PDB file of C-alpha atoms in Angstrom:
ATOM      1  CA  MET W   1      16.707  48.130 -46.138  1.00  0.00           C
ATOM      2  CA  VAL W   2      18.422  49.132 -42.909  1.00  0.00           C
ATOM      3  CA  PHE W   3      18.906  45.968 -40.843  1.00  0.00           C
ATOM      4  CA  PHE W   4      19.831  45.987 -37.161  1.00  0.00           C
ATOM      5  CA  PRO W   5      20.400  42.281 -36.373  1.00  0.00           C
ATOM      6  CA  GLN W   6      21.811  42.957 -32.897  1.00  0.00           C
ATOM      7  CA  VAL W   7      18.774  44.971 -31.754  1.00  0.00           C
ATOM      8  CA  SER W   8      15.458  43.865 -30.258  1.00  0.00           C
ATOM      9  CA  LEU W   9      12.606  46.318 -30.729  1.00  0.00           C
ATOM     10  CA  LEU W  10      10.613  46.221 -27.474  1.00  0.00           C
ATOM     11  CA  ILE W  11       7.137  47.780 -27.652  1.00  0.00           C
ATOM     12  CA  THR W  12       4.896  48.060 -24.614  1.00  0.00           C
ATOM     13  CA  HIS W  13       1.188  47.945 -25.405  1.00  0.00           C
ATOM     14  CA  TYR W  14      -2.137  48.396 -23.636  1.00  0.00           C
ATOM     15  CA  ASN W  15      -5.492  48.886 -25.398  1.00  0.00           C
ATOM     16  CA  ARG W  16      -4.042  50.790 -28.352  1.00  0.00           C
ATOM     17  CA  SER W  17      -3.713  48.207 -31.111  1.00  0.00           C
ATOM     18  CA  HIS W  18      -4.363  50.737 -33.900  1.00  0.00           C
ATOM     19  CA  SER W  19      -1.528  52.883 -32.592  1.00  0.00           C
ATOM     20  CA  LEU W  20       0.683  49.793 -32.543  1.00  0.00           C
ATOM     21  CA  GLN W  21      -0.262  49.051 -36.116  1.00  0.00           C
ATOM     22  CA  ASN W  22       0.689  52.597 -37.141  1.00  0.00           C
ATOM     23  CA  LEU W  23       4.073  52.235 -35.435  1.00  0.00           C
ATOM     24  CA  LEU W  24       4.855  48.918 -37.110  1.00  0.00           C
ATOM     25  CA  GLN W  25       3.701  50.222 -40.489  1.00  0.00           C
ATOM     26  CA  ARG W  26       5.908  53.262 -40.066  1.00  0.00           C
ATOM     27  CA  PHE W  27       9.008  51.153 -39.421  1.00  0.00           C
ATOM     28  CA  ARG W  28       8.104  49.121 -42.506  1.00  0.00           C
ATOM     29  CA  GLN W  29       7.758  52.309 -44.575  1.00  0.00           C
ATOM     30  CA  LEU W  30      11.213  53.360 -43.394  1.00  0.00           C
ATOM     31  CA  ASP W  31      12.551  49.928 -44.392  1.00  0.00           C
ATOM     32  CA  CYS W  32      13.872  49.630 -40.835  1.00  0.00           C
ATOM     33  CA  VAL W  33      14.277  45.990 -39.747  1.00  0.00           C
ATOM     34  CA  PHE W  34      15.317  44.614 -36.351  1.00  0.00           C
ATOM     35  CA  GLY W  35      16.741  41.282 -35.267  1.00  0.00           C
ATOM     36  CA  GLN W  36      13.713  40.744 -33.047  1.00  0.00           C
ATOM     37  CA  ILE W  37      10.432  42.498 -32.268  1.00  0.00           C
ATOM     38  CA  VAL W  38       8.805  41.951 -28.879  1.00  0.00           C
ATOM     39  CA  VAL W  39       5.333  43.309 -28.077  1.00  0.00           C
ATOM     40  CA  SER W  40       4.578  43.161 -24.372  1.00  0.00           C
ATOM     41  CA  ASP W  41       0.842  43.505 -23.726  1.00  0.00           C
ATOM     42  CA  ASP W  42      -0.575  44.440 -20.334  1.00  0.00           C
ATOM     43  CA  GLY W  43      -3.847  42.532 -20.411  1.00  0.00           C
ATOM     44  CA  SER W  44      -5.647  44.497 -23.125  1.00  0.00           C
ATOM     45  CA  LYS W  45      -9.390  44.234 -23.747  1.00  0.00           C
ATOM     46  CA  ALA W  46     -10.664  41.445 -26.004  1.00  0.00           C
ATOM     47  CA  GLU W  47     -10.984  43.613 -29.133  1.00  0.00           C
ATOM     48  CA  HIS W  48      -7.361  44.733 -28.877  1.00  0.00           C
ATOM     49  CA  ALA W  49      -6.136  41.252 -27.925  1.00  0.00           C
ATOM     50  CA  LYS W  50      -7.745  39.975 -31.123  1.00  0.00           C
ATOM     51  CA  ASN W  51      -6.089  42.720 -33.165  1.00  0.00           C
ATOM     52  CA  LEU W  52      -2.727  41.816 -31.642  1.00  0.00           C
ATOM     53  CA  LEU W  53      -3.005  38.274 -32.971  1.00  0.00           C
ATOM     54  CA  GLU W  54      -3.751  39.586 -36.465  1.00  0.00           C
ATOM     55  CA  LEU W  55      -0.816  41.990 -36.290  1.00  0.00           C
ATOM     56  CA  GLN W  56       1.424  39.191 -35.072  1.00  0.00           C
ATOM     57  CA  LYS W  57       0.634  37.187 -38.218  1.00  0.00           C
ATOM     58  CA  GLU W  58       1.562  40.142 -40.411  1.00  0.00           C
ATOM     59  CA  TYR W  59       4.670  41.387 -38.621  1.00  0.00           C
ATOM     60  CA  GLY W  60       5.987  38.237 -36.985  1.00  0.00           C
ATOM     61  CA  PHE W  61       6.677  39.687 -33.556  1.00  0.00           C
ATOM     62  CA  LEU W  62       6.972  37.782 -30.300  1.00  0.00           C
ATOM     63  CA  LEU W  63       3.829  38.538 -28.278  1.00  0.00           C
ATOM     64  CA  VAL W  64       4.155  38.455 -24.485  1.00  0.00           C
ATOM     65  CA  THR W  65       0.763  38.626 -22.781  1.00  0.00           C
ATOM     66  CA  ALA W  66      -0.748  38.922 -19.312  1.00  0.00           C
ATOM     67  CA  PRO W  67      -4.134  37.571 -18.170  1.00  0.00           C
ATOM     68  CA  THR W  68      -4.959  40.868 -16.430  1.00  0.00           C
ATOM     69  CA  ASN W  69      -3.599  44.392 -16.288  1.00  0.00           C
ATOM     70  CA  ARG W  70      -0.572  44.254 -13.997  1.00  0.00           C
ATOM     71  CA  GLY W  71       0.870  47.716 -14.540  1.00  0.00           C
ATOM     72  CA  LEU W  72       3.838  49.321 -16.257  1.00  0.00           C
ATOM     73  CA  GLY W  73       6.504  47.606 -14.151  1.00  0.00           C
ATOM     74  CA  ASN W  74       5.306  44.103 -14.936  1.00  0.00           C
ATOM     75  CA  ASN W  75       4.829  44.941 -18.605  1.00  0.00           C
ATOM     76  CA  LEU W  76       8.374  46.254 -18.934  1.00  0.00           C
ATOM     77  CA  ASN W  77       9.915  43.415 -16.938  1.00  0.00           C
ATOM     78  CA  LYS W  78       8.308  40.574 -18.894  1.00  0.00           C
ATOM     79  CA  GLY W  79       8.979  42.343 -22.176  1.00  0.00           C
ATOM     80  CA  GLN W  80      12.661  42.856 -21.421  1.00  0.00           C
ATOM     81  CA  ASP W  81      12.945  39.264 -20.201  1.00  0.00           C
ATOM     82  CA  ALA W  82      11.801  38.101 -23.665  1.00  0.00           C
ATOM     83  CA  VAL W  83      14.509  40.085 -25.491  1.00  0.00           C
ATOM     84  CA  ASN W  84      17.274  37.934 -27.016  1.00  0.00           C
ATOM     85  CA  LYS W  85      19.531  40.527 -28.689  1.00  0.00           C
ATOM     86  CA  PRO W  86      22.334  42.511 -26.974  1.00  0.00           C
ATOM     87  CA  PHE W  87      20.652  45.892 -27.546  1.00  0.00           C
ATOM     88  CA  THR W  88      17.071  46.984 -26.953  1.00  0.00           C
ATOM     89  CA  LEU W  89      15.202  49.822 -28.629  1.00  0.00           C
ATOM     90  CA  TYR W  90      12.392  50.544 -26.191  1.00  0.00           C
ATOM     91  CA  ILE W  91       9.368  52.411 -27.478  1.00  0.00           C
ATOM     92  CA  GLN W  92       5.711  52.755 -26.480  1.00  0.00           C
ATOM     93  CA  GLU W  93       3.030  51.945 -29.016  1.00  0.00           C
ATOM     94  CA  ASP W  94       1.859  55.543 -29.492  1.00  0.00           C
ATOM     95  CA  PHE W  95       5.104  56.831 -31.047  1.00  0.00           C
ATOM     96  CA  GLU W  96       5.989  57.085 -34.718  1.00  0.00           C
ATOM     97  CA  PRO W  97       9.540  57.642 -36.052  1.00  0.00           C
ATOM     98  CA  ALA W  98      10.390  60.402 -38.518  1.00  0.00           C
ATOM     99  CA  ASP W  99      12.241  59.895 -41.813  1.00  0.00           C
ATOM    100  CA  LEU W 100      15.590  60.625 -40.155  1.00  0.00           C
ATOM    101  CA  PHE W 101      15.167  57.963 -37.495  1.00  0.00           C
ATOM    102  CA  PRO W 102      17.053  55.055 -39.148  1.00  0.00           C
ATOM    103  CA  THR W 103      20.117  57.254 -39.740  1.00  0.00           C
ATOM    104  CA  ALA W 104      20.117  58.682 -36.229  1.00  0.00           C
ATOM    105  CA  PHE W 105      19.515  55.266 -34.688  1.00  0.00           C
ATOM    106  CA  ALA W 106      22.323  53.680 -36.703  1.00  0.00           C
ATOM    107  CA  GLU W 107      24.721  56.352 -35.443  1.00  0.00           C
ATOM    108  CA  ALA W 108      23.585  55.825 -31.836  1.00  0.00           C
ATOM    109  CA  LEU W 109      24.092  52.082 -32.141  1.00  0.00           C
ATOM    110  CA  VAL W 110      27.637  52.462 -33.457  1.00  0.00           C
ATOM    111  CA  ILE W 111      28.458  54.779 -30.559  1.00  0.00           C
ATOM    112  CA  MET W 112      27.025  52.313 -28.032  1.00  0.00           C
ATOM    113  CA  GLU W 113      29.040  49.477 -29.557  1.00  0.00           C
ATOM    114  CA  ASN W 114      32.250  51.506 -29.384  1.00  0.00           C
ATOM    115  CA  ARG W 115      31.697  53.070 -25.974  1.00  0.00           C
ATOM    116  CA  THR W 116      30.940  50.157 -23.693  1.00  0.00           C
ATOM    117  CA  GLU W 117      30.507  52.413 -20.649  1.00  0.00           C
ATOM    118  CA  LEU W 118      27.336  53.973 -22.097  1.00  0.00           C
ATOM    119  CA  ASP W 119      24.043  52.592 -20.823  1.00  0.00           C
ATOM    120  CA  ILE W 120      21.446  54.534 -22.793  1.00  0.00           C
ATOM    121  CA  VAL W 121      20.829  56.835 -25.756  1.00  0.00           C
ATOM    122  CA  LYS W 122      17.653  58.918 -25.517  1.00  0.00           C
ATOM    123  CA  PHE W 123      15.790  59.972 -28.658  1.00  0.00           C
ATOM    124  CA  TYR W 124      12.757  61.821 -27.262  1.00  0.00           C
ATOM    125  CA  ALA W 125      11.931  64.106 -24.348  1.00  0.00           C
ATOM    126  CA  TYR W 126       9.584  66.918 -23.432  1.00  0.00           C
ATOM    127  CA  TYR W 127      12.519  69.269 -22.872  1.00  0.00           C
ATOM    128  CA  PRO W 128      16.348  69.079 -22.849  1.00  0.00           C
ATOM    129  CA  TYR W 129      18.148  67.291 -20.035  1.00  0.00           C
ATOM    130  CA  ALA W 130      19.380  69.599 -17.279  1.00  0.00           C
ATOM    131  CA  TYR W 131      23.106  68.944 -17.750  1.00  0.00           C
ATOM    132  CA  LEU W 132      24.478  68.445 -21.257  1.00  0.00           C
ATOM    133  CA  LYS W 133      27.823  68.764 -23.017  1.00  0.00           C
ATOM    134  CA  SER W 134      28.246  68.407 -26.754  1.00  0.00           C
ATOM    135  CA  TYR W 135      29.381  64.982 -27.915  1.00  0.00           C
ATOM    136  CA  ASN W 136      29.166  65.427 -31.692  1.00  0.00           C
ATOM    137  CA  GLU W 137      26.960  67.092 -34.296  1.00  0.00           C
ATOM    138  CA  ASN W 138      23.860  65.078 -33.394  1.00  0.00           C
ATOM    139  CA  PHE W 139      24.266  64.038 -29.768  1.00  0.00           C
ATOM    140  CA  ASP W 140      24.957  65.588 -26.397  1.00  0.00           C
ATOM    141  CA  GLU W 141      26.367  63.684 -23.455  1.00  0.00           C
ATOM    142  CA  MET W 142      24.310  63.736 -20.260  1.00  0.00           C
ATOM    143  CA  TYR W 143      26.174  64.154 -16.991  1.00  0.00           C
ATOM    144  CA  VAL W 144      25.538  65.039 -13.357  1.00  0.00           C
ATOM    145  CA  PRO W 145      27.928  67.551 -11.761  1.00  0.00           C
ATOM    146  CA  ALA W 146      29.224  66.688  -8.300  1.00  0.00           C
ATOM    147  CA  LEU W 147      27.105  69.376  -6.607  1.00  0.00           C
ATOM    148  CA  ALA W 148      24.151  69.291  -9.002  1.00  0.00           C
ATOM    149  CA  ALA W 149      21.055  70.445  -7.113  1.00  0.00           C
ATOM    150  CA  ASP W 150      18.602  70.774 -10.009  1.00  0.00           C
ATOM    151  CA  TYR W 151      15.923  68.133  -9.401  1.00  0.00           C
ATOM    152  CA  ARG W 152      15.566  67.624 -13.177  1.00  0.00           C
ATOM    153  CA  LYS W 153      18.767  65.590 -13.043  1.00  0.00           C
ATOM    154  CA  ILE W 154      16.611  62.551 -12.241  1.00  0.00           C
ATOM    155  CA  TYR W 155      15.339  62.563 -15.835  1.00  0.00           C
ATOM    156  CA  PHE W 156      18.615  61.023 -16.984  1.00  0.00           C
ATOM    157  CA  TYR W 157      16.372  57.993 -17.472  1.00  0.00           C
ATOM    158  CA  THR W 158      12.772  58.448 -18.627  1.00  0.00           C
ATOM    159  CA  ASP W 159      10.096  56.134 -19.998  1.00  0.00           C
ATOM    160  CA  HIS W 160      10.505  57.575 -23.501  1.00  0.00           C
ATOM    161  CA  PRO W 161      11.994  55.968 -26.635  1.00  0.00           C
ATOM    162  CA  HIS W 162      15.617  55.033 -26.073  1.00  0.00           C
ATOM    163  CA  LEU W 163      18.329  52.557 -26.968  1.00  0.00           C
ATOM    164  CA  ARG W 164      19.803  50.577 -24.076  1.00  0.00           C
ATOM    165  CA  ARG W 165      21.839  47.488 -23.421  1.00  0.00           C
ATOM    166  CA  SER W 166      19.653  44.437 -22.950  1.00  0.00           C
ATOM    167  CA  ALA W 167      21.560  43.678 -19.732  1.00  0.00           C
ATOM    168  CA  PHE W 168      19.933  46.814 -18.301  1.00  0.00           C
ATOM    169  CA  PHE W 169      18.507  44.968 -15.272  1.00  0.00           C
ATOM    170  CA  THR W 170      21.936  43.659 -14.289  1.00  0.00           C
ATOM    171  CA  LYS W 171      23.149  47.167 -13.501  1.00  0.00           C
ATOM    172  CA  PHE W 172      19.985  49.060 -12.532  1.00  0.00           C
ATOM    173  CA  GLY W 173      17.572  46.424 -11.232  1.00  0.00           C
ATOM    174  CA  ARG W 174      14.086  45.452 -12.331  1.00  0.00           C
ATOM    175  CA  TYR W 175      11.128  47.816 -12.485  1.00  0.00           C
ATOM    176  CA  PRO W 176       9.053  47.779  -9.289  1.00  0.00           C
ATOM    177  CA  GLU W 177       5.649  46.167  -9.733  1.00  0.00           C
ATOM    178  CA  GLY W 178       2.284  46.748  -8.113  1.00  0.00           C
ATOM    179  CA  ILE W 179       2.535  50.558  -8.071  1.00  0.00           C
ATOM    180  CA  LYS W 180       1.320  53.306 -10.409  1.00  0.00           C
ATOM    181  CA  GLY W 181       3.089  53.880 -13.711  1.00  0.00           C
ATOM    182  CA  ASP W 182       4.568  57.266 -12.829  1.00  0.00           C
ATOM    183  CA  ALA W 183       5.911  55.855  -9.532  1.00  0.00           C
ATOM    184  CA  THR W 184       7.450  52.938 -11.456  1.00  0.00           C
ATOM    185  CA  GLU W 185       9.213  55.322 -13.824  1.00  0.00           C
ATOM    186  CA  TYR W 186      10.333  57.556 -10.948  1.00  0.00           C
ATOM    187  CA  SER W 187      11.891  54.621  -9.096  1.00  0.00           C
ATOM    188  CA  MET W 188      13.959  53.705 -12.160  1.00  0.00           C
ATOM    189  CA  CYS W 189      14.987  57.352 -12.590  1.00  0.00           C
ATOM    190  CA  ILE W 190      16.387  57.321  -9.061  1.00  0.00           C
ATOM    191  CA  SER W 191      18.054  53.928  -9.530  1.00  0.00           C
ATOM    192  CA  PHE W 192      19.730  55.177 -12.711  1.00  0.00           C
ATOM    193  CA  LEU W 193      21.416  57.990 -10.765  1.00  0.00           C
ATOM    194  CA  GLN W 194      22.281  55.789  -7.790  1.00  0.00           C
ATOM    195  CA  HIS W 195      24.165  53.436 -10.101  1.00  0.00           C
ATOM    196  CA  LYS W 196      25.801  56.304 -12.014  1.00  0.00           C
ATOM    197  CA  GLY W 197      24.275  55.574 -15.398  1.00  0.00           C
ATOM    198  CA  LYS W 198      25.865  57.110 -18.479  1.00  0.00           C
ATOM    199  CA  GLY W 199      24.232  58.123 -21.729  1.00  0.00           C
ATOM    200  CA  LEU W 200      23.680  60.386 -24.714  1.00  0.00           C
ATOM    201  CA  PHE W 201      20.792  62.665 -25.640  1.00  0.00           C
ATOM    202  CA  TYR W 202      19.732  63.335 -29.234  1.00  0.00           C
ATOM    203  CA  LYS W 203      19.959  67.073 -29.876  1.00  0.00           C
ATOM    204  CA  ASP W 204      16.912  67.406 -32.134  1.00  0.00           C
ATOM    205  CA  PHE W 205      14.828  65.374 -29.675  1.00  0.00           C
ATOM    206  CA  ALA W 206      11.513  67.035 -30.584  1.00  0.00           C
ATOM    207  CA  ASN W 207      11.611  65.977 -34.241  1.00  0.00           C
ATOM    208  CA  LEU W 208      12.944  62.417 -34.362  1.00  0.00           C
ATOM    209  CA  LEU W 209       9.728  60.806 -33.101  1.00  0.00           C
ATOM    210  CA  SER W 210       6.130  61.965 -32.694  1.00  0.00           C
ATOM    211  CA  GLN W 211       3.817  60.908 -29.904  1.00  0.00           C
ATOM    212  CA  LYS W 212       0.337  60.310 -31.276  1.00  0.00           C
ATOM    213  CA  ASN W 213      -2.557  60.249 -28.793  1.00  0.00           C
ATOM    214  CA  SER W 214      -5.779  60.114 -30.814  1.00  0.00           C
ATOM    215  CA  ALA W 215      -9.247  60.629 -29.390  1.00  0.00           C
ATOM    216  CA  GLU W 216      -9.993  56.977 -30.180  1.00  0.00           C
ATOM    217  CA  GLU W 217      -6.887  55.718 -28.386  1.00  0.00           C
ATOM    218  CA  PRO W 218      -5.848  58.319 -25.769  1.00  0.00           C
ATOM    219  CA  SER W 219      -2.952  57.960 -23.360  1.00  0.00           C
ATOM    220  CA  THR W 220      -3.475  55.278 -20.735  1.00  0.00           C
ATOM    221  CA  MET W 221      -1.087  56.900 -18.228  1.00  0.00           C
ATOM    222  CA  GLN W 222      -3.000  58.653 -15.445  1.00  0.00           C
ATOM    223  CA  ARG W 223      -1.125  61.118 -13.245  1.00  0.00           C
ATOM    224  CA  GLU W 224      -2.138  62.836 -10.026  1.00  0.00           C
ATOM    225  CA  ASN W 225      -4.207  65.925 -10.770  1.00  0.00           C
ATOM    226  CA  TRP W 226      -2.064  68.410  -8.825  1.00  0.00           C
ATOM    227  CA  LYS W 227       0.947  67.552 -10.970  1.00  0.00           C
ATOM    228  CA  GLN W 228      -0.871  68.837 -14.060  1.00  0.00           C
ATOM    229  CA  ARG W 229      -2.201  72.144 -12.697  1.00  0.00           C
ATOM    230  CA  ASN W 230      -0.634  75.482 -13.610  1.00  0.00           C
ATOM    231  CA  GLY W 231      -0.435  78.839 -11.869  1.00  0.00           C
ATOM    232  CA  LEU W 232       2.298  80.803 -10.099  1.00  0.00           C
ATOM    233  CA  LEU W 233       1.592  79.463  -6.607  1.00  0.00           C
ATOM    234  CA  ILE W 234       1.111  75.815  -7.578  1.00  0.00           C
ATOM    235  CA  ASN W 235       4.221  75.953  -9.787  1.00  0.00           C
ATOM    236  CA  MET W 236       6.272  77.340  -6.891  1.00  0.00           C
ATOM    237  CA  ILE W 237       4.971  74.718  -4.467  1.00  0.00           C
ATOM    238  CA  ARG W 238       5.602  71.963  -7.010  1.00  0.00           C
ATOM    239  CA  TYR W 239       9.168  73.180  -7.632  1.00  0.00           C
ATOM    240  CA  VAL W 240      10.068  73.330  -3.940  1.00  0.00           C
ATOM    241  CA  TYR W 241       8.469  69.946  -3.272  1.00  0.00           C
ATOM    242  CA  ARG W 242      10.363  68.275  -6.107  1.00  0.00           C
ATOM    243  CA  GLN W 243      13.627  69.962  -5.236  1.00  0.00           C
ATOM    244  CA  ILE W 244      13.496  68.573  -1.708  1.00  0.00           C
ATOM    245  CA  LYS W 245      11.912  65.179  -2.359  1.00  0.00           C
ATOM    246  CA  TYR W 246      13.903  64.151  -5.420  1.00  0.00           C
ATOM    247  CA  ASN W 247      17.285  64.962  -3.881  1.00  0.00           C
ATOM    248  CA  PHE W 248      16.232  63.223  -0.667  1.00  0.00           C
ATOM    249  CA  ASP W 249      15.091  60.103  -2.528  1.00  0.00           C
ATOM    250  CA  ILE W 250      18.376  59.773  -4.422  1.00  0.00           C
ATOM    251  CA  VAL W 251      20.097  59.320  -1.069  1.00  0.00           C
ATOM    252  CA  THR W 252      17.444  57.337   0.806  1.00  0.00           C
ATOM    253  CA  GLN W 253      15.534  55.183  -1.705  1.00  0.00           C
ATOM    254  CA  LYS W 254      16.366  51.512  -1.419  1.00  0.00           C
ATOM    255  CA  PRO W 255      18.185  50.679  -4.676  1.00  0.00           C
ATOM    256  CA  LEU W 256      16.320  48.477  -7.159  1.00  0.00           C
ATOM    257  CA  LYS W 257      19.640  46.669  -7.567  1.00  0.00           C
ATOM    258  CA  GLN W 258      22.002  46.063  -4.655  1.00  0.00           C
ATOM    259  CA  MET W 259      24.820  48.587  -4.716  1.00  0.00           C
ATOM    260  CA  PRO W 260      28.297  47.155  -5.410  1.00  0.00           C
TER     261      PRO W 260
END
């Protein structure tokens, strides 16, 4: 057994109880045990709410519920508020860790304990972070050069599986509520840069966890249609738009946490 007593596993959930069950079973198969497990549910339908209660009996997690769907920001905020360990492993219910995960996570945790200036260690992404320098054999260090113009620098923080300090809100603020999920994530991305967050990025990020979106339980995140289209012209327009807007927002967005 690999026991992480100082870590709370925080799982956000909405209408995908079978995916949640797969995730919890996978951690059990890996003999990976945490000091606390928190499942934050965003007002799931009755069938999934019932399944959550059955899963709670089997896995002993703390279930934090909502009477109605209140969005990603509220789900993350109430889930993080329920955490009682100094470190949080945040993961959505549709991910499953690979065999190597416990070893990689243990290394990340030791680094975080030794380097108190680090805020986050990212384990999954769609593509590498824009600015990386090698830290060791398994991790790169993310950084933002003084004159970095590449808009992808905002993805220092993303809503993907990562290890963070449970005092995350103290430095970066709480997630905004009452807006769409992608806007919630974007606001935290900007806040992370405004407050000069520091972190590591797992080099083999595509193979440490798998995101499973089955036909029975598809992704619940809906994004604006134009953001998903492809083609030379739309890609060029999207690039220019992001380049201008993202850099502008870093300077002008009201911080989620008051700047020191």
